PDB file of C-alpha atoms in Angstrom:
ATOM      1  CA  MET A 786      59.789 -52.191  51.137  1.00  0.00           C
ATOM      2  CA  PRO A 787      60.760 -52.366  47.546  1.00  0.00           C
ATOM      3  CA  ARG A 788      58.052 -52.316  45.071  1.00  0.00           C
ATOM      4  CA  THR A 789      57.389 -55.923  43.562  1.00  0.00           C
ATOM      5  CA  GLU A 790      57.318 -56.509  39.734  1.00  0.00           C
ATOM      6  CA  GLU A 791      53.261 -56.448  40.021  1.00  0.00           C
ATOM      7  CA  GLN A 792      53.871 -53.065  41.719  1.00  0.00           C
ATOM      8  CA  TYR A 793      55.822 -51.866  38.683  1.00  0.00           C
ATOM      9  CA  GLU A 794      53.626 -53.572  36.102  1.00  0.00           C
ATOM     10  CA  ALA A 795      50.572 -51.613  37.811  1.00  0.00           C
ATOM     11  CA  MET A 796      52.468 -48.142  37.326  1.00  0.00           C
ATOM     12  CA  ARG A 797      53.425 -48.691  33.814  1.00  0.00           C
ATOM     13  CA  ILE A 798      50.029 -49.355  32.547  1.00  0.00           C
ATOM     14  CA  ALA A 799      48.686 -46.479  34.927  1.00  0.00           C
ATOM     15  CA  THR A 800      51.446 -43.831  33.427  1.00  0.00           C
ATOM     16  CA  SER A 801      50.789 -45.630  29.740  1.00  0.00           C
ATOM     17  CA  ASN A 802      47.022 -44.867  30.208  1.00  0.00           C
ATOM     18  CA  LYS A 803      47.446 -41.322  31.217  1.00  0.00           C
ATOM     19  CA  ILE A 804      49.525 -40.975  28.138  1.00  0.00           C
ATOM     20  CA  HIS A 805      46.957 -42.366  26.049  1.00  0.00           C
ATOM     21  CA  THR A 806      44.317 -40.250  27.314  1.00  0.00           C
ATOM     22  CA  ALA A 807      46.247 -36.726  26.761  1.00  0.00           C
ATOM     23  CA  ALA A 808      47.814 -37.761  23.443  1.00  0.00           C
ATOM     24  CA  ILE A 809      44.366 -38.700  22.017  1.00  0.00           C
ATOM     25  CA  LYS A 810      42.777 -35.430  23.380  1.00  0.00           C
ATOM     26  CA  LEU A 811      45.777 -33.400  21.788  1.00  0.00           C
ATOM     27  CA  PHE A 812      46.005 -35.428  18.879  1.00  0.00           C
ATOM     28  CA  ALA A 813      42.175 -34.774  18.082  1.00  0.00           C
ATOM     29  CA  LYS A 814      42.557 -30.873  19.108  1.00  0.00           C
ATOM     30  CA  LYS A 815      45.696 -29.470  17.895  1.00  0.00           C
ATOM     31  CA  GLY A 816      46.493 -32.223  14.981  1.00  0.00           C
ATOM     32  CA  PHE A 817      49.343 -34.920  14.952  1.00  0.00           C
ATOM     33  CA  ALA A 818      51.955 -32.668  13.571  1.00  0.00           C
ATOM     34  CA  ALA A 819      51.132 -29.691  15.764  1.00  0.00           C
ATOM     35  CA  THR A 820      51.482 -31.803  18.893  1.00  0.00           C
ATOM     36  CA  SER A 821      54.821 -32.157  20.814  1.00  0.00           C
ATOM     37  CA  VAL A 822      56.161 -34.747  23.167  1.00  0.00           C
ATOM     38  CA  LYS A 823      56.582 -32.206  25.803  1.00  0.00           C
ATOM     39  CA  ASP A 824      52.541 -31.266  25.105  1.00  0.00           C
ATOM     40  CA  ILE A 825      51.533 -34.926  25.772  1.00  0.00           C
ATOM     41  CA  ALA A 826      54.194 -35.373  28.767  1.00  0.00           C
ATOM     42  CA  GLU A 827      52.214 -32.073  30.267  1.00  0.00           C
ATOM     43  CA  GLY A 828      49.013 -33.016  29.491  1.00  0.00           C
ATOM     44  CA  ALA A 829      49.640 -36.402  31.418  1.00  0.00           C
ATOM     45  CA  GLY A 830      51.507 -35.087  34.108  1.00  0.00           C
ATOM     46  CA  ILE A 831      54.668 -36.844  33.599  1.00  0.00           C
ATOM     47  CA  SER A 832      57.833 -35.537  32.990  1.00  0.00           C
ATOM     48  CA  ILE A 833      59.344 -35.709  29.485  1.00  0.00           C
ATOM     49  CA  GLY A 834      62.026 -38.238  30.771  1.00  0.00           C
ATOM     50  CA  LEU A 835      59.255 -40.770  31.833  1.00  0.00           C
ATOM     51  CA  MET A 836      57.574 -40.104  28.399  1.00  0.00           C
ATOM     52  CA  TYR A 837      60.332 -40.898  26.390  1.00  0.00           C
ATOM     53  CA  ARG A 838      60.825 -44.164  28.644  1.00  0.00           C
ATOM     54  CA  HIS A 839      57.550 -45.027  27.379  1.00  0.00           C
ATOM     55  CA  TYR A 840      57.591 -43.946  23.782  1.00  0.00           C
ATOM     56  CA  LYS A 841      60.817 -42.976  21.951  1.00  0.00           C
ATOM     57  CA  LYS A 842      58.730 -40.547  19.187  1.00  0.00           C
ATOM     58  CA  LYS A 843      55.236 -39.341  19.154  1.00  0.00           C
ATOM     59  CA  GLU A 844      54.717 -41.409  16.065  1.00  0.00           C
ATOM     60  CA  ASP A 845      55.272 -44.619  17.929  1.00  0.00           C
ATOM     61  CA  LEU A 846      52.271 -43.465  20.166  1.00  0.00           C
ATOM     62  CA  PHE A 847      50.213 -42.517  17.484  1.00  0.00           C
ATOM     63  CA  ASN A 848      50.669 -45.632  15.614  1.00  0.00           C
ATOM     64  CA  GLU A 849      50.013 -47.552  19.094  1.00  0.00           C
ATOM     65  CA  LEU A 850      46.665 -45.600  19.407  1.00  0.00           C
ATOM     66  CA  VAL A 851      45.718 -46.012  15.556  1.00  0.00           C
ATOM     67  CA  THR A 852      46.161 -49.996  16.044  1.00  0.00           C
ATOM     68  CA  TYR A 853      43.760 -50.119  19.250  1.00  0.00           C
ATOM     69  CA  ALA A 854      41.501 -48.328  16.809  1.00  0.00           C
ATOM     70  CA  ALA A 855      41.711 -50.887  13.798  1.00  0.00           C
ATOM     71  CA  GLU A 856      41.283 -53.703  16.344  1.00  0.00           C
ATOM     72  CA  GLY A 857      38.217 -52.247  17.554  1.00  0.00           C
ATOM     73  CA  LEU A 858      37.014 -51.599  13.998  1.00  0.00           C
ATOM     74  CA  ASP A 859      37.874 -55.297  13.380  1.00  0.00           C
ATOM     75  CA  ARG A 860      35.646 -56.455  16.449  1.00  0.00           C
ATOM     76  CA  VAL A 861      32.421 -54.521  15.280  1.00  0.00           C
ATOM     77  CA  VAL A 862      33.132 -55.989  11.808  1.00  0.00           C
ATOM     78  CA  LYS A 863      32.998 -59.761  13.153  1.00  0.00           C
ATOM     79  CA  LYS A 864      30.137 -58.624  15.250  1.00  0.00           C
ATOM     80  CA  PHE A 865      28.264 -57.547  12.297  1.00  0.00           C
ATOM     81  CA  LYS A 866      28.802 -61.008  10.297  1.00  0.00           C
ATOM     82  CA  SER A 867      27.236 -63.031  13.151  1.00  0.00           C
ATOM     83  CA  ASP A 868      23.900 -64.435  12.791  1.00  0.00           C
ATOM     84  CA  ASP A 869      22.281 -61.829  15.439  1.00  0.00           C
ATOM     85  CA  SER A 870      19.206 -59.972  14.245  1.00  0.00           C
ATOM     86  CA  PRO A 871      20.636 -56.996  12.137  1.00  0.00           C
ATOM     87  CA  VAL A 872      18.356 -54.636  13.775  1.00  0.00           C
ATOM     88  CA  GLU A 873      19.654 -55.452  17.312  1.00  0.00           C
ATOM     89  CA  LEU A 874      23.143 -55.223  15.988  1.00  0.00           C
ATOM     90  CA  ILE A 875      22.522 -51.871  14.967  1.00  0.00           C
ATOM     91  CA  GLN A 876      20.610 -50.648  18.042  1.00  0.00           C
ATOM     92  CA  GLN A 877      23.359 -52.346  20.425  1.00  0.00           C
ATOM     93  CA  PHE A 878      26.292 -50.355  18.532  1.00  0.00           C
ATOM     94  CA  THR A 879      24.404 -47.011  18.516  1.00  0.00           C
ATOM     95  CA  LEU A 880      23.537 -47.320  21.904  1.00  0.00           C
ATOM     96  CA  GLU A 881      27.210 -48.054  22.834  1.00  0.00           C
ATOM     97  CA  ILE A 882      28.347 -44.753  21.074  1.00  0.00           C
ATOM     98  CA  LEU A 883      25.596 -42.699  22.261  1.00  0.00           C
ATOM     99  CA  ASN A 884      26.256 -43.698  25.864  1.00  0.00           C
ATOM    100  CA  ASP A 885      30.073 -43.040  25.413  1.00  0.00           C
ATOM    101  CA  LEU A 886      28.904 -39.718  23.747  1.00  0.00           C
ATOM    102  CA  ASP A 887      26.750 -38.982  26.973  1.00  0.00           C
ATOM    103  CA  LYS A 888      29.764 -39.847  29.380  1.00  0.00           C
ATOM    104  CA  ASP A 889      32.510 -37.854  28.085  1.00  0.00           C
ATOM    105  CA  ASP A 890      34.629 -36.466  25.507  1.00  0.00           C
ATOM    106  CA  GLU A 891      36.698 -39.428  24.851  1.00  0.00           C
ATOM    107  CA  TYR A 892      35.092 -41.072  22.272  1.00  0.00           C
ATOM    108  CA  SER A 893      34.757 -37.900  20.009  1.00  0.00           C
ATOM    109  CA  HIS A 894      38.574 -37.371  20.559  1.00  0.00           C
ATOM    110  CA  PHE A 895      39.368 -40.829  19.567  1.00  0.00           C
ATOM    111  CA  HIS A 896      37.024 -40.626  16.328  1.00  0.00           C
ATOM    112  CA  MET A 897      38.871 -37.756  15.426  1.00  0.00           C
ATOM    113  CA  LEU A 898      42.057 -39.034  15.662  1.00  0.00           C
ATOM    114  CA  MET A 899      40.724 -41.742  13.563  1.00  0.00           C
ATOM    115  CA  ASN A 900      39.816 -39.123  10.961  1.00  0.00           C
ATOM    116  CA  GLN A 901      43.149 -37.446  10.858  1.00  0.00           C
ATOM    117  CA  SER A 902      44.942 -40.701  10.341  1.00  0.00           C
ATOM    118  CA  ALA A 903      43.372 -40.933   7.158  1.00  0.00           C
ATOM    119  CA  THR A 904      44.908 -37.334   5.753  1.00  0.00           C
ATOM    120  CA  ILE A 905      48.514 -37.964   7.162  1.00  0.00           C
ATOM    121  CA  GLU A 906      50.889 -38.225   3.991  1.00  0.00           C
ATOM    122  CA  ASP A 907      53.152 -41.057   3.455  1.00  0.00           C
ATOM    123  CA  PRO A 908      50.976 -42.974   5.926  1.00  0.00           C
ATOM    124  CA  SER A 909      52.516 -46.070   8.467  1.00  0.00           C
ATOM    125  CA  PRO A 910      51.335 -49.401   7.657  1.00  0.00           C
ATOM    126  CA  GLN A 911      49.366 -49.360  11.211  1.00  0.00           C
ATOM    127  CA  ILE A 912      47.306 -45.873   9.504  1.00  0.00           C
ATOM    128  CA  LYS A 913      46.992 -48.075   6.304  1.00  0.00           C
ATOM    129  CA  HIS A 914      45.442 -51.124   8.439  1.00  0.00           C
ATOM    130  CA  LEU A 915      43.329 -48.715   9.911  1.00  0.00           C
ATOM    131  CA  ASN A 916      41.667 -47.125   6.790  1.00  0.00           C
ATOM    132  CA  LYS A 917      41.358 -50.623   5.270  1.00  0.00           C
ATOM    133  CA  GLN A 918      39.525 -51.481   8.640  1.00  0.00           C
ATOM    134  CA  SER A 919      37.209 -48.616   8.379  1.00  0.00           C
ATOM    135  CA  GLU A 920      36.191 -49.282   4.565  1.00  0.00           C
ATOM    136  CA  ALA A 921      35.727 -52.875   5.617  1.00  0.00           C
ATOM    137  CA  MET A 922      33.165 -51.620   8.306  1.00  0.00           C
ATOM    138  CA  LEU A 923      31.293 -49.417   5.701  1.00  0.00           C
ATOM    139  CA  HIS A 924      31.124 -52.447   3.772  1.00  0.00           C
ATOM    140  CA  GLN A 925      30.118 -54.750   6.355  1.00  0.00           C
ATOM    141  CA  THR A 926      27.435 -52.458   7.567  1.00  0.00           C
ATOM    142  CA  ALA A 927      25.992 -51.894   4.120  1.00  0.00           C
ATOM    143  CA  ARG A 928      25.900 -55.901   3.935  1.00  0.00           C
ATOM    144  CA  LEU A 929      24.036 -56.410   7.356  1.00  0.00           C
ATOM    145  CA  ILE A 930      21.329 -53.313   6.260  1.00  0.00           C
ATOM    146  CA  GLU A 931      20.512 -55.583   3.184  1.00  0.00           C
ATOM    147  CA  LYS A 932      20.264 -58.568   5.372  1.00  0.00           C
ATOM    148  CA  GLY A 933      17.991 -56.726   7.454  1.00  0.00           C
ATOM    149  CA  GLN A 934      16.005 -55.150   4.160  1.00  0.00           C
ATOM    150  CA  LYS A 935      15.555 -58.677   3.487  1.00  0.00           C
ATOM    151  CA  LEU A 936      13.941 -59.340   7.036  1.00  0.00           C
ATOM    152  CA  GLY A 937      11.643 -56.358   6.650  1.00  0.00           C
ATOM    153  CA  GLN A 938      13.338 -54.754   9.579  1.00  0.00           C
ATOM    154  CA  PHE A 939      15.142 -51.869   7.774  1.00  0.00           C
ATOM    155  CA  LYS A 940      13.463 -49.466   5.147  1.00  0.00           C
ATOM    156  CA  LYS A 941      14.125 -49.745   1.540  1.00  0.00           C
ATOM    157  CA  GLY A 942      16.920 -48.166  -0.170  1.00  0.00           C
ATOM    158  CA  ASN A 943      20.365 -48.200  -1.470  1.00  0.00           C
ATOM    159  CA  ALA A 944      22.400 -50.003   1.386  1.00  0.00           C
ATOM    160  CA  MET A 945      25.747 -48.505   0.631  1.00  0.00           C
ATOM    161  CA  GLU A 946      24.253 -44.843   0.331  1.00  0.00           C
ATOM    162  CA  MET A 947      22.438 -45.572   3.791  1.00  0.00           C
ATOM    163  CA  ALA A 948      25.650 -46.850   5.481  1.00  0.00           C
ATOM    164  CA  PHE A 949      27.444 -43.657   4.353  1.00  0.00           C
ATOM    165  CA  PHE A 950      24.705 -41.841   5.878  1.00  0.00           C
ATOM    166  CA  TYR A 951      24.554 -43.622   8.997  1.00  0.00           C
ATOM    167  CA  PHE A 952      28.451 -43.045   9.614  1.00  0.00           C
ATOM    168  CA  ALA A 953      28.259 -39.572   8.588  1.00  0.00           C
ATOM    169  CA  SER A 954      25.764 -38.825  11.288  1.00  0.00           C
ATOM    170  CA  ILE A 955      27.885 -40.299  13.893  1.00  0.00           C
ATOM    171  CA  GLN A 956      30.825 -38.510  12.992  1.00  0.00           C
ATOM    172  CA  GLY A 957      28.702 -35.158  12.822  1.00  0.00           C
ATOM    173  CA  LEU A 958      27.813 -36.035  16.274  1.00  0.00           C
ATOM    174  CA  THR A 959      31.278 -36.423  17.316  1.00  0.00           C
ATOM    175  CA  MET A 960      32.688 -33.170  16.027  1.00  0.00           C
ATOM    176  CA  MET A 961      29.441 -31.192  17.759  1.00  0.00           C
ATOM    177  CA  LYS A 962      30.396 -32.681  21.140  1.00  0.00           C
ATOM    178  CA  ILE A 963      34.023 -31.548  20.956  1.00  0.00           C
ATOM    179  CA  THR A 964      32.684 -27.965  19.551  1.00  0.00           C
ATOM    180  CA  LEU A 965      29.840 -27.605  21.672  1.00  0.00           C
ATOM    181  CA  LYS A 966      30.997 -29.385  24.869  1.00  0.00           C
ATOM    182  CA  GLU A 967      28.418 -28.734  27.568  1.00  0.00           C
ATOM    183  CA  GLY A 968      26.133 -27.450  25.618  1.00  0.00           C
ATOM    184  CA  PHE A 969      25.764 -30.662  23.577  1.00  0.00           C
ATOM    185  CA  ILE A 970      22.594 -32.905  23.677  1.00  0.00           C
ATOM    186  CA  THR A 971      23.128 -36.510  22.764  1.00  0.00           C
ATOM    187  CA  PRO A 972      20.157 -37.818  20.527  1.00  0.00           C
ATOM    188  CA  ASN A 973      18.233 -40.556  21.584  1.00  0.00           C
ATOM    189  CA  LEU A 974      18.431 -44.237  20.013  1.00  0.00           C
ATOM    190  CA  GLU A 975      15.186 -43.592  17.888  1.00  0.00           C
ATOM    191  CA  ILE A 976      16.204 -40.320  16.498  1.00  0.00           C
ATOM    192  CA  VAL A 977      19.636 -41.604  14.887  1.00  0.00           C
ATOM    193  CA  THR A 978      18.228 -44.812  13.642  1.00  0.00           C
ATOM    194  CA  SER A 979      14.641 -43.521  12.374  1.00  0.00           C
ATOM    195  CA  PHE A 980      16.047 -43.038   8.931  1.00  0.00           C
ATOM    196  CA  LEU A 981      17.010 -46.768   8.701  1.00  0.00           C
ATOM    197  CA  ILE A 982      14.939 -48.864  10.943  1.00  0.00           C
ATOM    198  CA  GLU A 983      11.119 -49.695  10.021  1.00  0.00           C
ATOM    199  CA  ASP A 984       8.623 -47.773  12.348  1.00  0.00           C
ATOM    200  CA  CYS A 985       6.817 -51.238  13.492  1.00  0.00           C
ATOM    201  CA  ILE A 986      10.164 -52.587  14.530  1.00  0.00           C
ATOM    202  CA  SER A 987      11.640 -49.364  16.156  1.00  0.00           C
ATOM    203  CA  ARG A 988       8.622 -49.066  18.680  1.00  0.00           C
TER     204      ARG A 988
END
């Protein structure tokens, strides 16, 4: 029996997911310039011809992944602007990251891809938007910390410096995850946020 449109769409999505997974891993490990379309096709377990049917250039694929990353940051920024408790927002966000690190390497690879996009010369509009969203997330996190400080949930200090330290810690963990592989130990939530959350709140 011939395949239905729904079956073709399911196959297209499955192939696209394979391409995304392979591309994220390769871009993170080899860098954008050193990764070829052939590398991605082999990593995804598909033919180069099928790869080109999905993406004409690796730049198109990279920009699509960057767009997904920017959308993810935008969701976090909006969440951090909500009226929910600052300490609960930070704990929930941090725990999601730690769970992702504990599960597999995909978050670490995706994080590395985001970092690489900031170093690309002559960035595309998608990369410029991602960089803008990264800056917006940093500033919104600082505002969230200030709000938490006023509520007595967070320790005193320069909110922007604390936001920088928070994301530098996460970035360091993602790099160690990729470097150490099976030897990586995911720290618990209290260790990662101890510099920020008041002791009476975290217990």
